[in-house]
């Protein structure tokens, strides 16, 4: 207690001293510093300060000693290393010939390894799936909605033939043509790649492929067919990876089983059955050469499509067998003299576009199955109706054959669907053999005015009525001012009148009105329209543009067709699908759409759907789609034509089905003033007449009910259906060109000369002018609904 009191007194005295010093501070800074030092000496004992000073000196000495010792040791070590390396010193010319190149090679090699590792990472991500060996080996047999076989896709007869059972000539033909050094390289044939580069450089184009069989298998298993540098790099790394996982014989077996061989077949055994009606075990040399020739371009050299090209390619394969030393000219002579003949399958009408789409859907469906599920062979019942499918194919082919040249249209696509989204028919193009690109599912084209029902639906959802009045007059959004078809305005019109006459200004004004009092009402209104289209099932990008309300954004035919099913479905949107039922090869049920598929969603109120059906029925009965009218069947729909007549659409529906038709050109070139109300509406009519044969006609909400059509005889075709339609809805007669008229004149002269030579008096004939103006006028007069001038955006 006394100690604490003494310390407090000392501190008090020191503080008092400090205060006194502060008072004397003005007298001199030296006195103040002296007082501070005195105060520190009082607080920190002298013994503690001495110990701290000694400890810091010791710590500093230790650091100095450590640094000195380390530096000294490093110098000694470097001197020893230099002395040791001096033994290997190479000078003069030897250094520049050997040492420097090796050093640079090591540096570049290390950098190359780092670069290769960076490039290999994306490729090896493709192998992350533990089931990589099985993810492409589906074998699917497809049935129509009634259980009849219609085709197959995937690996046919998977693993049914061991490699040793394949004919020796088939193995040799494949190796001689695709990869002669297959058993010698590590997955990449360096010599073959170099040879291909030289050959292609000399030819100025792609004349020879440099990919090995392993690289081609890697592409088939993991990658797509796109021609990019990234794909080739990934292909090379995956080829090396496959070589480390599989033996050469396993790689060759997989390649023979999984390569696409044309005609919808995969694998040489499936191709042998398809082209020659025999197993791959039984093919002869000529047939083996033809099969081996398919690897390069299965569509181009498919014998059921182009037999001369297939035989020419087989002859090249025989040359390769001789060049590779696998066979002699005498051994292949018989195959040259007696080339293979494929089974005639021209009369087989397999729905290939539909099957391709259904197979893609099936592959996505299998990915949803549990990982433990190992079954790979399936029997799938689809929604296709082959009667409707043939009617759709015939209708499109007939229209293009008769009027495609007049309209400058070369392609068409259509989708017919049930109201639950099941696709009954699909045509993805005019000729599957010429082009496997599916224009019904993969082509994005502007829908034109056929997009307007989504705009009018949005308006009805936001307080408008079918009888609401909108003024058809000039309107601009920024620098863009839409024009109507005839460059004229109709003044005050109802929404029903606007959609019936396909007025462009009204949907644009509606998009502005839907935006309300927002800072940018047009943009806000378009956002509402896109949101409603999404509810209908449109998954296309639909970027925000001022012309979106009149169909400037692109959609696919299948999405557009099934989205329209929302109207007859009382406002419920459905998903387009092909698969109804999936069973294993043994018959066990795996999946069923009505049980496991996506359920309908209430996209819009039933009252709005009924109002839209009533409005759109006027388009068919008195508007731009009069050619689509069906006798006794309530019908509704909307035509669509885009800028410069590049695309022509008609999308319509009844109480039973929905259907979309598109006509145009793959290169986006304009047609000859084709509108949605011409060939598309007529084709829709022909298809739907066939689809409704013998079907109980269901009521169309908002329009009413119809009558049941009599069953169609099996032998009847679309032409017979077309003959029964009203005369005013027939397509215009074809234009007789100048060349055609000249040919008729020439034929007439030949007949006259023949009659004179026979001594018979020539009958007076009506003169045929070499000009086609007369015929063109008659062509135009047969189209009363075709205005003389075009607009920026048509019906």
Short mmCIF file of C-alpha atoms in Angstrom, two decimals, residues 89-527:
data_model
loop_
_atom_site.label_atom_id
_atom_site.label_comp_id
_atom_site.label_asym_id
_atom_site.label_seq_id
_atom_site.Cartn_x
_atom_site.Cartn_y
_atom_site.Cartn_z
CA UNK A 89 31.58 -25.98 -71.77
CA UNK A 90 31.23 -26.11 -75.52
CA UNK A 91 32.52 -23.25 -77.55
CA UNK A 92 32.93 -22.04 -81.05
CA UNK A 93 30.87 -23.73 -83.78
CA UNK A 94 29.70 -26.62 -81.59
CA UNK A 95 27.84 -24.24 -79.35
CA UNK A 96 25.83 -22.68 -82.17
CA UNK A 97 25.20 -25.98 -83.93
CA UNK A 98 24.15 -28.06 -80.93
CA UNK A 99 23.75 -26.20 -77.64
CA UNK A 100 21.79 -23.10 -78.68
CA UNK A 101 19.23 -24.99 -80.83
CA UNK A 102 18.67 -27.49 -78.02
CA UNK A 103 18.16 -24.69 -75.53
CA UNK A 104 15.68 -22.93 -77.76
CA UNK A 105 13.89 -26.21 -78.44
CA UNK A 106 13.57 -26.84 -74.71
CA UNK A 107 12.14 -23.35 -74.16
CA UNK A 108 9.70 -23.60 -77.03
CA UNK A 109 8.79 -27.13 -76.03
CA UNK A 110 7.89 -26.04 -72.52
CA UNK A 111 5.77 -23.22 -73.88
CA UNK A 112 4.14 -25.63 -76.33
CA UNK A 113 3.28 -28.04 -73.53
CA UNK A 114 1.59 -25.24 -71.58
CA UNK A 115 -0.35 -24.21 -74.70
CA UNK A 116 -1.38 -27.79 -75.45
CA UNK A 117 -2.63 -28.20 -71.89
CA UNK A 118 -4.75 -25.06 -72.26
CA UNK A 119 -6.18 -26.33 -75.56
CA UNK A 120 -6.79 -29.82 -74.21
CA UNK A 121 -8.97 -28.73 -71.30
CA UNK A 122 -12.09 -27.96 -73.45
CA UNK A 123 -11.68 -31.26 -75.30
CA UNK A 124 -11.41 -33.35 -72.16
CA UNK A 125 -14.52 -31.71 -70.70
CA UNK A 126 -16.44 -33.66 -73.34
CA UNK A 127 -15.35 -36.86 -71.62
CA UNK A 128 -16.59 -35.81 -68.18
CA UNK A 129 -19.67 -37.97 -68.62
CA UNK A 130 -18.89 -41.41 -67.22
CA UNK A 131 -21.33 -42.85 -69.76
CA UNK A 132 -19.47 -41.37 -72.74
CA UNK A 133 -19.20 -44.72 -74.50
CA UNK A 134 -22.97 -45.24 -74.52
CA UNK A 135 -24.39 -41.78 -75.01
CA UNK A 136 -24.53 -42.11 -78.80
CA UNK A 137 -25.51 -45.74 -79.18
CA UNK A 138 -29.30 -45.51 -78.98
CA UNK A 139 -31.16 -47.90 -81.24
CA UNK A 140 -34.73 -46.67 -81.71
CA UNK A 141 -37.50 -48.21 -83.77
CA UNK A 142 -40.36 -45.81 -84.44
CA UNK A 143 -44.05 -46.61 -84.80
CA UNK A 144 -46.87 -44.34 -85.94
CA UNK A 145 -49.73 -43.42 -83.63
CA UNK A 146 -51.52 -46.66 -84.56
CA UNK A 147 -48.53 -48.95 -83.91
CA UNK A 148 -47.28 -49.44 -87.48
CA UNK A 149 -43.49 -49.35 -88.08
CA UNK A 150 -42.35 -46.21 -89.90
CA UNK A 151 -38.56 -46.30 -89.59
CA UNK A 152 -35.63 -46.37 -87.21
CA UNK A 153 -32.74 -44.24 -86.09
CA UNK A 154 -29.54 -44.77 -84.17
CA UNK A 155 -27.20 -47.75 -84.10
CA UNK A 156 -28.83 -50.65 -85.87
CA UNK A 157 -28.00 -54.15 -84.65
CA UNK A 158 -25.73 -52.69 -82.00
CA UNK A 159 -22.74 -54.96 -81.23
CA UNK A 160 -24.48 -57.83 -82.98
CA UNK A 161 -21.49 -58.59 -85.22
CA UNK A 162 -18.01 -59.02 -83.71
CA UNK A 163 -15.19 -57.43 -85.63
CA UNK A 164 -13.77 -60.80 -86.64
CA UNK A 165 -17.09 -61.66 -88.36
CA UNK A 166 -16.95 -58.70 -90.73
CA UNK A 167 -15.74 -59.72 -94.20
CA UNK A 168 -12.04 -59.17 -94.76
CA UNK A 169 -12.79 -57.19 -97.94
CA UNK A 170 -14.95 -54.76 -95.98
CA UNK A 171 -12.24 -54.13 -93.38
CA UNK A 172 -9.60 -53.66 -96.08
CA UNK A 173 -11.82 -51.34 -98.14
CA UNK A 174 -12.47 -49.20 -95.06
CA UNK A 175 -8.80 -48.98 -94.07
CA UNK A 176 -7.59 -48.37 -97.63
CA UNK A 177 -10.01 -45.49 -98.08
CA UNK A 178 -10.17 -43.91 -94.64
CA UNK A 179 -6.92 -44.64 -92.80
CA UNK A 180 -4.20 -46.88 -94.28
CA UNK A 181 -1.85 -46.46 -91.32
CA UNK A 182 -4.55 -47.01 -88.72
CA UNK A 183 -2.61 -49.70 -86.84
CA UNK A 184 0.61 -47.67 -86.89
CA UNK A 185 -0.23 -44.17 -85.64
CA UNK A 186 -1.14 -42.92 -82.14
CA UNK A 187 -4.55 -41.51 -83.12
CA UNK A 188 -3.32 -38.80 -85.48
CA UNK A 189 -1.80 -39.73 -88.81
CA UNK A 190 0.89 -37.07 -89.20
CA UNK A 191 1.94 -38.27 -92.66
CA UNK A 192 -1.64 -38.51 -93.88
CA UNK A 193 -2.45 -35.05 -92.58
CA UNK A 194 0.61 -33.56 -94.29
CA UNK A 195 -0.26 -35.34 -97.54
CA UNK A 196 -3.83 -33.99 -97.38
CA UNK A 197 -2.57 -30.44 -96.77
CA UNK A 198 -0.28 -30.62 -99.78
CA UNK A 199 -2.99 -32.12 -102.00
CA UNK A 200 -5.56 -29.53 -100.96
CA UNK A 201 -3.06 -26.68 -101.42
CA UNK A 202 -2.26 -27.85 -104.94
CA UNK A 203 -5.96 -28.25 -105.79
CA UNK A 204 -6.92 -24.90 -104.28
CA UNK A 205 -9.67 -26.49 -102.19
CA UNK A 206 -10.63 -29.45 -100.07
CA UNK A 207 -9.89 -32.58 -102.12
CA UNK A 208 -8.62 -34.97 -99.47
CA UNK A 209 -9.33 -35.43 -95.80
CA UNK A 210 -6.57 -35.85 -93.25
CA UNK A 211 -8.56 -37.19 -90.30
CA UNK A 212 -7.75 -40.65 -89.04
CA UNK A 213 -10.42 -43.20 -88.15
CA UNK A 214 -9.83 -42.40 -84.48
CA UNK A 215 -10.39 -38.70 -85.12
CA UNK A 216 -13.59 -39.43 -87.03
CA UNK A 217 -14.82 -41.62 -84.17
CA UNK A 218 -14.02 -38.85 -81.68
CA UNK A 219 -16.13 -36.47 -83.76
CA UNK A 220 -19.00 -38.97 -83.93
CA UNK A 221 -18.91 -39.62 -80.18
CA UNK A 222 -18.32 -36.17 -78.75
CA UNK A 223 -18.42 -33.36 -81.31
CA UNK A 224 -20.54 -31.85 -84.07
CA UNK A 225 -19.87 -31.60 -87.81
CA UNK A 226 -19.11 -27.87 -87.81
CA UNK A 227 -15.96 -26.95 -89.72
CA UNK A 228 -14.02 -24.84 -87.23
CA UNK A 229 -10.45 -24.81 -85.95
CA UNK A 230 -11.70 -25.32 -82.40
CA UNK A 231 -13.50 -28.52 -83.41
CA UNK A 232 -10.39 -29.87 -85.19
CA UNK A 233 -8.22 -29.15 -82.14
CA UNK A 234 -10.68 -30.87 -79.80
CA UNK A 235 -10.93 -33.76 -82.26
CA UNK A 236 -7.15 -34.28 -82.20
CA UNK A 237 -6.91 -34.33 -78.40
CA UNK A 238 -9.91 -36.64 -78.09
CA UNK A 239 -8.38 -39.00 -80.66
CA UNK A 240 -5.25 -39.35 -78.54
CA UNK A 241 -7.44 -39.80 -75.46
CA UNK A 242 -9.40 -42.59 -77.17
CA UNK A 243 -6.19 -44.34 -78.14
CA UNK A 244 -5.22 -44.51 -74.45
CA UNK A 245 -8.61 -45.91 -73.42
CA UNK A 246 -9.42 -48.39 -76.19
CA UNK A 247 -7.57 -50.89 -78.31
CA UNK A 248 -7.24 -50.45 -82.06
CA UNK A 249 -9.78 -53.19 -82.75
CA UNK A 250 -12.28 -51.62 -80.34
CA UNK A 251 -11.88 -48.26 -82.07
CA UNK A 252 -12.38 -49.81 -85.51
CA UNK A 253 -15.45 -51.74 -84.30
CA UNK A 254 -17.02 -48.59 -82.84
CA UNK A 255 -16.33 -46.71 -86.06
CA UNK A 256 -17.97 -49.38 -88.20
CA UNK A 257 -20.99 -49.46 -85.89
CA UNK A 258 -21.55 -45.72 -85.43
CA UNK A 259 -20.66 -43.92 -88.64
CA UNK A 260 -23.62 -42.40 -90.46
CA UNK A 261 -24.16 -44.26 -93.75
CA UNK A 262 -27.04 -42.36 -95.34
CA UNK A 263 -30.70 -43.28 -95.63
CA UNK A 264 -31.13 -42.74 -91.90
CA UNK A 265 -28.83 -45.68 -91.08
CA UNK A 266 -25.86 -45.84 -88.72
CA UNK A 267 -23.22 -48.52 -88.97
CA UNK A 268 -22.21 -50.76 -91.84
CA UNK A 269 -24.55 -53.56 -90.80
CA UNK A 270 -27.57 -51.26 -90.81
CA UNK A 271 -26.46 -49.84 -94.16
CA UNK A 272 -26.02 -53.33 -95.61
CA UNK A 273 -29.56 -54.25 -94.60
CA UNK A 274 -30.93 -50.98 -95.96
CA UNK A 275 -29.10 -50.92 -99.29
CA UNK A 276 -28.65 -54.64 -100.06
CA UNK A 277 -31.17 -56.47 -97.84
CA UNK A 278 -28.40 -58.56 -96.29
CA UNK A 279 -26.16 -58.61 -93.26
CA UNK A 280 -22.73 -57.03 -93.41
CA UNK A 281 -21.38 -60.56 -92.92
CA UNK A 282 -22.56 -61.46 -96.41
CA UNK A 283 -21.50 -58.50 -98.58
CA UNK A 284 -19.20 -59.15 -101.54
CA UNK A 285 -16.30 -57.01 -102.73
CA UNK A 286 -18.42 -54.70 -104.92
CA UNK A 287 -20.91 -54.10 -102.09
CA UNK A 288 -18.11 -53.62 -99.55
CA UNK A 289 -16.51 -51.00 -101.81
CA UNK A 290 -19.83 -49.18 -102.11
CA UNK A 291 -20.30 -49.22 -98.32
CA UNK A 292 -16.75 -47.99 -97.72
CA UNK A 293 -17.36 -45.16 -100.15
CA UNK A 294 -20.22 -43.85 -98.02
CA UNK A 295 -17.99 -42.75 -95.13
CA UNK A 296 -16.87 -39.63 -97.00
CA UNK A 297 -20.30 -38.25 -97.98
CA UNK A 298 -23.19 -40.61 -97.19
CA UNK A 299 -25.85 -38.30 -98.59
CA UNK A 300 -23.99 -37.60 -101.83
CA UNK A 301 -23.06 -41.22 -102.53
CA UNK A 302 -26.14 -43.01 -101.15
CA UNK A 303 -26.99 -45.60 -103.85
CA UNK A 304 -30.75 -45.35 -103.37
CA UNK A 305 -30.50 -41.64 -104.27
CA UNK A 306 -27.67 -41.49 -106.82
CA UNK A 307 -26.58 -44.94 -107.98
CA UNK A 308 -24.12 -43.68 -110.66
CA UNK A 309 -22.31 -41.52 -108.10
CA UNK A 310 -22.24 -44.42 -105.63
CA UNK A 311 -20.71 -46.72 -108.25
CA UNK A 312 -18.13 -44.12 -109.24
CA UNK A 313 -17.16 -43.72 -105.59
CA UNK A 314 -16.96 -47.52 -105.19
CA UNK A 315 -14.55 -47.61 -108.13
CA UNK A 316 -12.34 -45.10 -106.31
CA UNK A 317 -12.38 -47.41 -103.28
CA UNK A 318 -11.24 -50.30 -105.49
CA UNK A 319 -8.38 -48.09 -106.73
CA UNK A 320 -7.44 -47.41 -103.10
CA UNK A 321 -7.35 -51.15 -102.36
CA UNK A 322 -4.85 -51.64 -105.17
CA UNK A 323 -2.77 -48.54 -104.29
CA UNK A 324 -2.55 -49.60 -100.64
CA UNK A 325 -1.33 -53.05 -101.67
CA UNK A 326 -4.23 -54.82 -99.99
CA UNK A 327 -5.42 -56.39 -103.27
CA UNK A 328 -4.23 -56.73 -106.84
CA UNK A 329 -5.88 -55.34 -109.95
CA UNK A 330 -6.87 -58.85 -110.95
CA UNK A 331 -8.68 -59.37 -107.65
CA UNK A 332 -10.78 -56.20 -108.03
CA UNK A 333 -11.44 -56.67 -111.74
CA UNK A 334 -14.63 -58.64 -111.16
CA UNK A 335 -16.03 -55.96 -108.85
CA UNK A 336 -15.33 -53.31 -111.48
CA UNK A 337 -17.14 -55.29 -114.17
CA UNK A 338 -20.10 -56.16 -111.91
CA UNK A 339 -20.76 -53.18 -109.61
CA UNK A 340 -23.18 -53.46 -106.72
CA UNK A 341 -26.88 -52.78 -107.24
CA UNK A 342 -28.84 -51.34 -104.32
CA UNK A 343 -32.42 -52.17 -103.42
CA UNK A 344 -34.84 -49.79 -105.12
CA UNK A 345 -36.37 -47.79 -102.30
CA UNK A 346 -37.74 -44.91 -104.35
CA UNK A 347 -41.31 -45.98 -103.56
CA UNK A 348 -40.61 -46.11 -99.83
CA UNK A 349 -41.87 -42.91 -98.31
CA UNK A 350 -40.23 -42.76 -94.89
CA UNK A 351 -40.96 -39.54 -92.95
CA UNK A 352 -37.28 -38.75 -92.54
CA UNK A 353 -37.62 -35.16 -91.34
CA UNK A 354 -40.07 -36.33 -88.69
CA UNK A 355 -37.86 -39.25 -87.65
CA UNK A 356 -34.79 -37.03 -87.29
CA UNK A 357 -36.74 -34.68 -85.03
CA UNK A 358 -38.25 -37.55 -83.03
CA UNK A 359 -34.81 -39.11 -82.58
CA UNK A 360 -33.41 -35.83 -81.23
CA UNK A 361 -36.34 -35.65 -78.83
CA UNK A 362 -35.72 -39.25 -77.77
CA UNK A 363 -32.05 -38.58 -77.07
CA UNK A 364 -32.97 -35.64 -74.82
CA UNK A 365 -35.57 -37.80 -73.12
CA UNK A 366 -33.08 -40.60 -72.40
CA UNK A 367 -30.80 -38.07 -70.69
CA UNK A 368 -33.56 -37.53 -68.11
CA UNK A 369 -33.62 -41.24 -67.22
CA UNK A 370 -31.69 -42.31 -64.09
CA UNK A 371 -27.95 -42.79 -64.56
CA UNK A 372 -28.33 -46.39 -63.44
CA UNK A 373 -30.63 -47.08 -66.39
CA UNK A 374 -28.52 -48.86 -69.00
CA UNK A 375 -31.12 -49.82 -71.61
CA UNK A 376 -30.23 -48.48 -75.08
CA UNK A 377 -32.69 -50.21 -77.39
CA UNK A 378 -36.18 -48.71 -77.52
CA UNK A 379 -39.44 -48.94 -79.44
CA UNK A 380 -41.15 -45.54 -79.61
CA UNK A 381 -44.74 -44.86 -80.58
CA UNK A 382 -45.02 -41.39 -82.08
CA UNK A 383 -47.89 -39.01 -82.78
CA UNK A 384 -47.46 -39.17 -86.55
CA UNK A 385 -50.43 -40.04 -88.77
CA UNK A 386 -49.02 -41.39 -92.02
CA UNK A 387 -52.16 -40.47 -93.98
CA UNK A 388 -51.77 -36.84 -92.94
CA UNK A 389 -48.01 -37.03 -93.47
CA UNK A 390 -48.39 -38.24 -97.06
CA UNK A 391 -51.08 -35.67 -97.71
CA UNK A 392 -48.75 -32.90 -96.47
CA UNK A 393 -45.83 -34.13 -98.58
CA UNK A 394 -48.01 -34.48 -101.68
CA UNK A 395 -49.64 -31.08 -101.22
CA UNK A 396 -46.30 -29.29 -100.94
CA UNK A 397 -44.74 -31.17 -103.83
CA UNK A 398 -47.79 -30.58 -106.06
CA UNK A 399 -47.88 -26.86 -105.33
CA UNK A 400 -44.15 -26.39 -105.85
CA UNK A 401 -44.13 -28.44 -109.03
CA UNK A 402 -47.03 -26.48 -110.52
CA UNK A 403 -46.45 -22.97 -109.23
CA UNK A 404 -43.00 -22.88 -107.61
CA UNK A 405 -41.29 -21.55 -110.73
CA UNK A 406 -43.97 -18.90 -111.28
CA UNK A 407 -43.62 -17.67 -107.73
CA UNK A 408 -39.82 -18.16 -107.62
CA UNK A 409 -40.25 -20.36 -104.53
CA UNK A 410 -38.10 -23.46 -104.05
CA UNK A 411 -38.76 -24.61 -100.49
CA UNK A 412 -41.59 -25.13 -98.06
CA UNK A 413 -42.19 -26.57 -94.60
CA UNK A 414 -45.26 -27.52 -92.63
CA UNK A 415 -46.30 -28.93 -89.26
CA UNK A 416 -49.70 -30.42 -88.41
CA UNK A 417 -50.36 -30.98 -84.72
CA UNK A 418 -53.09 -32.18 -82.38
CA UNK A 419 -54.34 -29.76 -79.81
CA UNK A 420 -52.27 -31.52 -77.12
CA UNK A 421 -49.07 -30.67 -79.04
CA UNK A 422 -48.55 -34.08 -80.62
CA UNK A 423 -47.18 -33.52 -84.13
CA UNK A 424 -49.19 -35.55 -86.67
CA UNK A 425 -47.15 -34.55 -89.72
CA UNK A 426 -43.94 -32.68 -90.46
CA UNK A 427 -42.33 -31.72 -93.76
CA UNK A 428 -38.96 -30.05 -93.34
CA UNK A 429 -38.25 -29.42 -97.00
CA UNK A 430 -39.03 -30.47 -100.54
CA UNK A 431 -36.47 -33.27 -100.84
CA UNK A 432 -34.82 -35.00 -97.88
CA UNK A 433 -32.34 -36.71 -100.20
CA UNK A 434 -31.10 -33.34 -101.47
CA UNK A 435 -31.02 -31.61 -98.07
CA UNK A 436 -31.46 -33.01 -94.57
CA UNK A 437 -31.79 -29.53 -93.06
CA UNK A 438 -35.16 -29.45 -91.30
CA UNK A 439 -36.80 -26.14 -92.11
CA UNK A 440 -39.72 -26.93 -89.83
CA UNK A 441 -37.61 -27.16 -86.67
CA UNK A 442 -34.22 -25.53 -87.33
CA UNK A 443 -34.92 -22.61 -89.70
CA UNK A 444 -35.78 -19.27 -88.14
CA UNK A 445 -37.87 -17.13 -90.51
CA UNK A 446 -39.86 -13.94 -90.07
CA UNK A 447 -43.56 -14.77 -89.51
CA UNK A 448 -44.87 -11.46 -90.84
CA UNK A 449 -48.50 -10.76 -89.98
CA UNK A 450 -49.00 -14.30 -88.65
CA UNK A 451 -47.35 -12.92 -85.49
CA UNK A 452 -50.12 -10.36 -84.98
CA UNK A 453 -52.48 -12.70 -83.04
CA UNK A 454 -50.05 -12.49 -80.12
CA UNK A 455 -50.32 -8.70 -80.29
CA UNK A 456 -54.12 -8.72 -80.37
CA UNK A 457 -54.20 -11.27 -77.54
CA UNK A 458 -52.05 -8.94 -75.43
CA UNK A 459 -54.45 -6.11 -76.21
CA UNK A 460 -57.46 -8.17 -75.10
CA UNK A 461 -55.63 -9.08 -71.90
CA UNK A 462 -55.16 -5.37 -71.18
CA UNK A 463 -58.73 -4.12 -71.50
CA UNK A 464 -59.34 -3.95 -75.25
CA UNK A 465 -62.31 -5.67 -76.87
CA UNK A 466 -62.81 -7.11 -80.38
CA UNK A 467 -65.06 -4.11 -81.02
CA UNK A 468 -62.59 -1.52 -79.70
CA UNK A 469 -61.93 1.28 -82.19
CA UNK A 470 -58.41 2.13 -83.34
CA UNK A 471 -57.64 4.81 -85.91
CA UNK A 472 -55.70 3.42 -88.86
CA UNK A 473 -53.49 6.40 -89.62
CA UNK A 474 -49.84 7.39 -89.86
CA UNK A 475 -47.64 6.47 -86.88
CA UNK A 476 -43.88 6.58 -86.35
CA UNK A 477 -41.51 5.19 -83.74
CA UNK A 478 -38.35 7.20 -84.11
CA UNK A 479 -37.43 7.10 -87.79
CA UNK A 480 -39.50 4.00 -88.52
CA UNK A 481 -42.99 4.51 -89.95
CA UNK A 482 -44.92 1.32 -90.83
CA UNK A 483 -46.97 1.18 -94.02
CA UNK A 484 -50.07 -0.84 -94.85
CA UNK A 485 -50.23 -3.24 -97.77
CA UNK A 486 -51.81 -0.74 -100.18
CA UNK A 487 -50.02 2.36 -98.82
CA UNK A 488 -53.38 3.67 -97.67
CA UNK A 489 -55.28 4.08 -94.41
CA UNK A 490 -58.79 3.04 -93.41
CA UNK A 491 -59.49 5.47 -90.60
CA UNK A 492 -61.40 4.19 -87.56
CA UNK A 493 -61.59 0.38 -87.52
CA UNK A 494 -62.36 -2.27 -84.93
CA UNK A 495 -59.75 -4.81 -83.85
CA UNK A 496 -61.69 -7.49 -85.72
CA UNK A 497 -61.61 -5.46 -88.93
CA UNK A 498 -57.91 -4.71 -88.45
CA UNK A 499 -56.86 -8.36 -88.12
CA UNK A 500 -59.22 -9.41 -90.94
CA UNK A 501 -57.68 -6.93 -93.36
CA UNK A 502 -54.16 -7.43 -91.91
CA UNK A 503 -53.60 -3.73 -91.23
CA UNK A 504 -50.05 -3.02 -90.08
CA UNK A 505 -50.54 0.31 -88.35
CA UNK A 506 -53.02 -0.98 -85.78
CA UNK A 507 -50.69 -3.55 -84.08
CA UNK A 508 -48.01 -0.88 -83.84
CA UNK A 509 -50.45 1.57 -82.25
CA UNK A 510 -51.58 -1.19 -79.89
CA UNK A 511 -47.99 -1.81 -78.80
CA UNK A 512 -47.69 1.88 -77.91
CA UNK A 513 -51.01 1.92 -76.08
CA UNK A 514 -50.07 -1.18 -74.09
CA UNK A 515 -47.08 0.70 -72.67
CA UNK A 516 -49.35 3.11 -70.81
CA UNK A 517 -47.74 6.17 -69.26
CA UNK A 518 -44.24 4.72 -68.98
CA UNK A 519 -41.28 6.82 -70.22
CA UNK A 520 -41.01 4.60 -73.30
CA UNK A 521 -44.51 3.20 -73.93
CA UNK A 522 -43.62 1.46 -77.22
CA UNK A 523 -40.80 -0.50 -75.58
CA UNK A 524 -42.92 -1.38 -72.56
CA UNK A 525 -45.76 -2.51 -74.82
CA UNK A 526 -43.46 -4.74 -76.86
CA UNK A 527 -42.19 -6.31 -73.62
#
